[in-house]
Amino acid sequence: MRAARLIRMVLLLQSRPAMTAAELARELEVSERTVTRDAQALSEAGVPVYADRGRAGGYRLVGGYRTRLTGLARDEAEALFLSGLPSALREMGLEDAASAARLKVSAALLPSFRDASASASQRFHLDAPGWYQEPATPALLPAVAEAVWDDRVVHARYRRAGQDAGAERELAPYGLVLKAGVWYLCARAEDDFRVYRIDRFTAVAVSDTRFVRDESFDLPAFWDERAAQFARSILRTEVTLRLSEAAVRRLPHAVDRVAARDALDAAGPPGPDGWVTVRLPVESLDVAYGQLLALGPELEVLEPAALRIRFAAAAEALHALYR
């Protein structure tokens, strides 16, 4: 346990110019006193860990010290080769660089681990797009990816949904996200972070100007927050439903999963017939009609009246068809 923590501490210091005891303690999930003891143990073992005293002090490695990859275990080596998405790297124009990097890592591994790449690829494959979709790689993705890697400002023309012509924008591209086969750019524009669909860029020019990256920006956290905001923003209407036990189980697969979970958690106890009444946020009555119709007779629409009338008409039409 401690040996793994010491190795991780060296790797953390190797990846940054310096880290405070508080930062190391947070990353390693230990106390600052433990960090101090671990740093001393590394120093005694010959790892040149240097402690800077004072308010702005911290720990750093001196003399350009680098650890070697021969300390990787087999499962760690296999996980390393799973960290890249071949299709995503290819779409960003990074396939050759990724291939070269894998070769270099393979050469640095112990001989007994050099089959880790083949072992991992034959046991795990990620197919990101959803079913029944034909994902198309945006033509401008490689240019955007280049700007993201080099921290270069881009001048782009972006077309919003329903618009024919795009608007000119100057963006500081921070990160790319691949969601269900669709590429998104998280960028800073006018001192605010925003999300753009790559396939809506109609022109991209990468400038020679580099922007100063805000080191506090956390791409996964930012994306999770914006994705949750988007999911909430499109659920503008509410319907009241009665659900059988079967419908309760199937509801999260028919509508937005989070909305279904929240609605079921807020519902009261089942009635004498075992049915539950819920208030469910939906995108629109048209969308709700298409989604909830799949639950058939396991669901009763109580409100609004307009949606209940549509379900009654559908039931009558089906009765007439199968009578």
Coordinates of C-alpha atoms in Angstrom, one line a residue:
M1 CA 0.0 0.0 0.0
R2 CA 2.7 2.5 1.0
A3 CA 5.0 1.4 -1.9
A4 CA 2.2 2.2 -4.4
R5 CA 1.6 5.6 -2.7
L6 CA 5.3 6.5 -2.9
I7 CA 5.4 5.6 -6.6
R8 CA 2.4 7.8 -7.2
M9 CA 4.0 10.6 -5.2
V10 CA 7.1 10.5 -7.5
L11 CA 4.9 10.5 -10.6
L12 CA 2.9 13.5 -9.4
L13 CA 6.1 15.5 -8.7
Q14 CA 7.4 14.4 -12.0
S15 CA 4.4 15.8 -13.8
R16 CA 4.5 19.2 -12.2
P17 CA 7.2 21.8 -11.3
A18 CA 6.3 21.6 -7.6
M19 CA 3.4 20.7 -5.3
T20 CA 2.6 21.8 -1.8
A21 CA 2.1 19.4 1.1
A22 CA -1.6 20.2 1.0
E23 CA -1.9 19.4 -2.7
L24 CA 0.0 16.1 -2.3
A25 CA -2.1 15.2 0.7
R26 CA -5.3 15.8 -1.3
E27 CA -4.1 13.8 -4.3
L28 CA -2.8 10.9 -2.2
E29 CA -5.7 11.0 0.2
V30 CA -3.4 11.2 3.3
S31 CA -2.5 13.7 5.9
E32 CA 0.2 16.3 5.4
R33 CA 2.3 14.7 8.1
T34 CA 2.2 11.4 6.1
V35 CA 3.4 13.4 3.0
T36 CA 6.3 14.7 5.0
R37 CA 7.3 11.2 6.1
D38 CA 6.9 9.8 2.6
A39 CA 9.1 12.6 1.2
Q40 CA 11.8 11.8 3.7
A41 CA 11.5 8.0 2.9
L42 CA 11.9 8.8 -0.8
S43 CA 14.9 11.0 -0.2
E44 CA 16.6 8.3 1.9
A45 CA 15.9 5.8 -0.9
G46 CA 17.9 8.0 -3.3
V47 CA 15.0 9.9 -5.0
P48 CA 16.0 13.6 -5.1
V49 CA 12.9 15.1 -3.4
Y50 CA 13.6 18.7 -2.3
A51 CA 11.4 20.6 0.2
D52 CA 11.2 24.4 -0.2
R53 CA 10.4 26.1 3.1
G54 CA 8.1 29.0 3.6
R55 CA 4.5 30.0 2.7
A56 CA 5.1 29.5 -1.0
G57 CA 7.2 26.3 -0.5
G58 CA 6.5 22.8 -1.5
Y59 CA 8.1 19.6 -2.8
R60 CA 9.8 19.1 -6.1
L61 CA 12.2 16.8 -7.9
V62 CA 15.7 18.2 -8.6
G63 CA 18.2 17.4 -11.3
G64 CA 15.7 16.5 -14.0
Y65 CA 15.0 13.2 -12.2
R66 CA 12.7 10.8 -14.1
T67 CA 11.4 7.4 -13.1
R68 CA 11.3 4.5 -15.5
L69 CA 8.2 2.6 -16.7
T70 CA 9.7 -0.8 -15.7
G71 CA 7.8 -0.5 -12.4
L72 CA 4.4 -1.0 -14.2
A73 CA 2.4 -4.1 -13.3
R74 CA 0.7 -6.1 -16.0
D75 CA -2.8 -4.8 -15.2
E76 CA -1.4 -1.2 -15.2
A77 CA 0.3 -1.7 -18.6
E78 CA -2.9 -3.1 -20.1
A79 CA -5.0 -0.2 -18.6
L80 CA -2.5 2.2 -20.2
F81 CA -3.2 0.9 -23.7
L82 CA -6.9 1.2 -23.0
S83 CA -6.6 4.9 -22.2
G84 CA -6.8 6.0 -25.8
L85 CA -9.8 5.7 -28.2
P86 CA -8.4 4.7 -31.6
S87 CA -11.3 6.0 -33.6
A88 CA -11.3 9.3 -31.7
L89 CA -7.5 9.7 -32.1
R90 CA -7.9 9.0 -35.8
E91 CA -10.7 11.6 -36.2
M92 CA -8.5 14.2 -34.5
G93 CA -5.6 13.5 -36.8
L94 CA -3.5 12.0 -33.9
E95 CA -3.4 8.3 -35.0
D96 CA 0.3 8.4 -36.1
A97 CA 1.4 10.2 -32.9
A98 CA -0.6 7.7 -30.7
S99 CA 0.9 4.8 -32.6
A100 CA 4.4 6.1 -32.1
A101 CA 3.7 6.7 -28.4
R102 CA 2.5 3.1 -27.9
L103 CA 5.6 1.8 -29.5
K104 CA 7.8 3.8 -27.2
V105 CA 5.9 2.7 -24.2
S106 CA 6.1 -0.9 -25.3
A107 CA 9.8 -0.6 -25.8
A108 CA 10.2 0.7 -22.2
L109 CA 8.2 -2.1 -20.6
L110 CA 9.7 -5.2 -19.2
P111 CA 9.8 -8.0 -21.9
S112 CA 7.2 -10.0 -20.0
F113 CA 4.7 -7.1 -20.4
R114 CA 5.2 -6.2 -24.0
D115 CA 2.1 -8.1 -25.1
A116 CA 0.0 -5.8 -23.0
S117 CA -1.2 -3.8 -26.0
A118 CA -2.5 -6.9 -27.9
S119 CA -3.9 -8.4 -24.7
A120 CA -5.9 -5.2 -23.9
S121 CA -7.2 -4.6 -27.5
Q122 CA -8.4 -8.2 -27.8
R123 CA -10.4 -7.9 -24.5
F124 CA -11.9 -4.5 -24.7
H125 CA -13.3 -2.4 -27.5
L126 CA -15.1 0.9 -27.1
D127 CA -17.8 1.7 -29.7
A128 CA -18.8 5.3 -28.7
P129 CA -21.7 6.1 -31.0
G130 CA -25.2 5.0 -30.1
W131 CA -27.1 2.3 -32.1
Y132 CA -28.8 3.1 -35.4
Q133 CA -26.5 6.1 -36.0
E134 CA -24.0 6.7 -38.8
P135 CA -21.6 9.1 -37.1
A136 CA -19.7 11.5 -39.5
T137 CA -16.4 13.0 -38.6
P138 CA -16.6 16.8 -38.8
A139 CA -14.3 18.1 -41.5
L140 CA -12.9 20.8 -39.2
L141 CA -12.2 18.6 -36.2
P142 CA -8.4 18.1 -36.9
A143 CA -7.9 21.9 -37.0
V144 CA -9.9 22.4 -33.8
A145 CA -7.9 19.6 -32.1
E146 CA -4.6 21.1 -33.2
A147 CA -5.7 24.4 -31.6
V148 CA -6.7 22.6 -28.4
W149 CA -3.4 20.8 -28.0
D150 CA -1.3 24.0 -28.7
D151 CA -3.5 26.4 -26.7
R152 CA -4.0 28.6 -29.8
V153 CA -6.8 31.1 -30.3
V154 CA -9.1 30.2 -33.1
H155 CA -11.3 32.5 -35.3
A156 CA -14.4 30.5 -36.2
R157 CA -17.7 30.9 -37.9
Y158 CA -20.4 29.0 -35.9
R159 CA -23.9 28.3 -37.1
R160 CA -26.6 27.7 -34.4
A161 CA -29.4 25.3 -35.0
G162 CA -31.9 26.7 -37.5
Q163 CA -29.5 29.3 -38.8
D164 CA -28.2 29.4 -42.4
A165 CA -25.2 31.7 -41.8
G166 CA -22.8 31.5 -38.9
A167 CA -21.5 34.2 -36.7
E168 CA -17.8 35.1 -36.3
R169 CA -16.3 34.1 -32.9
E170 CA -12.9 34.3 -31.3
L171 CA -12.4 31.3 -29.0
A172 CA -9.9 30.0 -26.6
P173 CA -10.3 26.2 -27.1
Y174 CA -9.8 24.3 -23.8
G175 CA -11.0 20.8 -24.5
L176 CA -12.9 18.3 -26.7
V177 CA -15.6 16.0 -25.6
L178 CA -17.0 13.0 -27.6
K179 CA -20.5 12.3 -26.5
A180 CA -22.5 9.5 -28.2
G181 CA -20.6 10.0 -31.4
V182 CA -20.9 13.8 -31.5
W183 CA -17.9 16.0 -31.0
Y184 CA -18.1 19.1 -28.8
L185 CA -15.7 21.9 -28.0
C186 CA -15.5 23.5 -24.6
A187 CA -14.0 27.0 -25.1
R188 CA -13.7 30.4 -23.5
A189 CA -15.4 33.2 -25.3
E190 CA -15.7 36.7 -23.9
D191 CA -14.6 35.6 -20.4
D192 CA -17.2 32.8 -20.2
F193 CA -16.9 29.1 -20.9
R194 CA -19.3 27.7 -23.5
V195 CA -20.0 24.5 -25.4
Y196 CA -20.0 24.3 -29.2
R197 CA -20.9 21.4 -31.5
I198 CA -17.9 20.8 -33.9
D199 CA -20.2 19.9 -36.8
R200 CA -21.7 23.4 -36.7
F201 CA -18.5 25.2 -37.4
T202 CA -18.5 26.3 -41.0
A203 CA -14.9 27.8 -40.9
V204 CA -12.0 27.6 -38.5
A205 CA -8.7 29.5 -38.7
V206 CA -6.0 28.6 -36.1
S207 CA -4.0 31.7 -35.2
D208 CA -0.4 32.0 -34.1
T209 CA -1.5 33.6 -30.8
R210 CA -1.5 31.4 -27.7
F211 CA -3.9 32.0 -24.9
V212 CA -3.1 31.6 -21.2
R213 CA -4.9 28.5 -19.9
D214 CA -6.9 28.9 -16.7
E215 CA -5.3 26.1 -14.6
S216 CA -8.4 25.9 -12.4
F217 CA -10.5 24.8 -15.4
D218 CA -11.6 21.2 -14.9
L219 CA -12.9 19.7 -18.2
P220 CA -14.8 16.6 -16.8
A221 CA -16.4 18.7 -14.1
F222 CA -17.4 21.5 -16.5
W223 CA -18.9 19.0 -18.9
D224 CA -20.8 17.2 -16.2
E225 CA -22.3 20.5 -15.0
R226 CA -23.2 21.8 -18.5
A227 CA -24.7 18.4 -19.5
A228 CA -26.9 18.4 -16.3
Q229 CA -28.0 22.0 -17.1
F230 CA -28.9 21.1 -20.6
A231 CA -30.9 18.1 -19.5
R232 CA -32.8 20.3 -17.1
S233 CA -33.3 23.1 -19.5
I234 CA -35.1 21.0 -22.2
L235 CA -37.6 19.5 -19.7
R236 CA -40.0 22.5 -19.7
T237 CA -43.3 20.7 -19.4
E238 CA -44.7 18.4 -16.7
V239 CA -47.2 15.5 -16.9
T240 CA -49.0 13.5 -14.2
L241 CA -49.1 9.8 -14.7
R242 CA -50.3 6.6 -13.1
L243 CA -47.8 3.7 -13.5
S244 CA -48.2 0.0 -13.0
E245 CA -45.3 -2.0 -11.4
A246 CA -44.1 -2.9 -14.9
A247 CA -44.2 0.8 -16.0
V248 CA -42.2 1.8 -13.0
R249 CA -39.5 -0.6 -14.0
R250 CA -39.6 0.5 -17.7
L251 CA -40.0 4.3 -17.2
P252 CA -36.2 5.1 -17.0
H253 CA -35.7 3.3 -20.3
A254 CA -38.5 5.3 -22.0
V255 CA -37.8 8.9 -20.9
D256 CA -34.9 10.9 -19.5
R257 CA -33.3 8.6 -16.9
V258 CA -32.5 11.3 -14.4
A259 CA -36.0 12.8 -14.7
A260 CA -37.6 9.4 -14.3
R261 CA -35.5 8.6 -11.2
D262 CA -36.3 11.9 -9.5
A263 CA -40.0 11.6 -10.3
L264 CA -40.1 8.0 -8.9
D265 CA -38.2 9.1 -5.8
A266 CA -40.7 11.9 -5.1
A267 CA -43.7 9.7 -5.7
G268 CA -46.0 8.6 -2.8
P269 CA -46.6 5.0 -1.9
P270 CA -48.5 2.8 -4.4
G271 CA -52.3 2.6 -4.3
P272 CA -54.4 -0.5 -3.4
D273 CA -54.0 -1.6 -7.0
G274 CA -50.2 -1.3 -6.9
W275 CA -50.1 1.7 -9.2
V276 CA -48.0 4.8 -8.5
T277 CA -48.8 8.4 -9.3
V278 CA -45.8 10.6 -10.5
R279 CA -45.2 14.1 -11.8
L280 CA -42.7 13.8 -14.6
P281 CA -40.8 16.7 -16.4
V282 CA -40.8 16.2 -20.1
E283 CA -39.4 18.1 -23.1
S284 CA -42.8 18.7 -24.7
L285 CA -46.2 17.0 -25.0
D286 CA -45.3 15.8 -28.5
V287 CA -42.1 14.2 -27.2
A288 CA -43.9 12.8 -24.1
Y289 CA -46.5 11.2 -26.4
G290 CA -44.0 9.4 -28.4
Q291 CA -42.0 8.2 -25.4
L292 CA -44.8 7.2 -23.1
L293 CA -46.9 5.5 -25.8
A294 CA -44.3 2.7 -25.6
L295 CA -45.6 1.8 -22.1
G296 CA -49.0 1.0 -23.5
P297 CA -51.7 -0.1 -21.0
E298 CA -49.2 -0.1 -18.1
L299 CA -49.6 3.7 -18.0
E300 CA -52.5 6.2 -17.5
V301 CA -52.1 9.9 -18.3
L302 CA -53.9 12.0 -15.7
E303 CA -52.8 15.5 -16.8
P304 CA -52.7 17.6 -18.9
A305 CA -56.0 16.9 -20.5
A306 CA -54.6 17.5 -24.0
L307 CA -52.2 14.6 -23.6
R308 CA -54.8 12.4 -22.0
I309 CA -57.1 13.0 -25.0
R310 CA -54.3 12.0 -27.4
F311 CA -53.8 8.7 -25.5
A312 CA -57.5 8.0 -25.5
A313 CA -57.7 8.6 -29.3
A314 CA -54.7 6.2 -29.8
A315 CA -56.3 3.6 -27.6
E316 CA -59.6 3.8 -29.6
A317 CA -57.7 3.6 -32.9
L318 CA -55.8 0.5 -31.7
H319 CA -59.1 -1.0 -30.5
A320 CA -60.7 -0.4 -33.9
L321 CA -57.7 -1.8 -35.7
Y322 CA -57.5 -5.1 -33.7
R323 CA -61.3 -5.5 -33.0

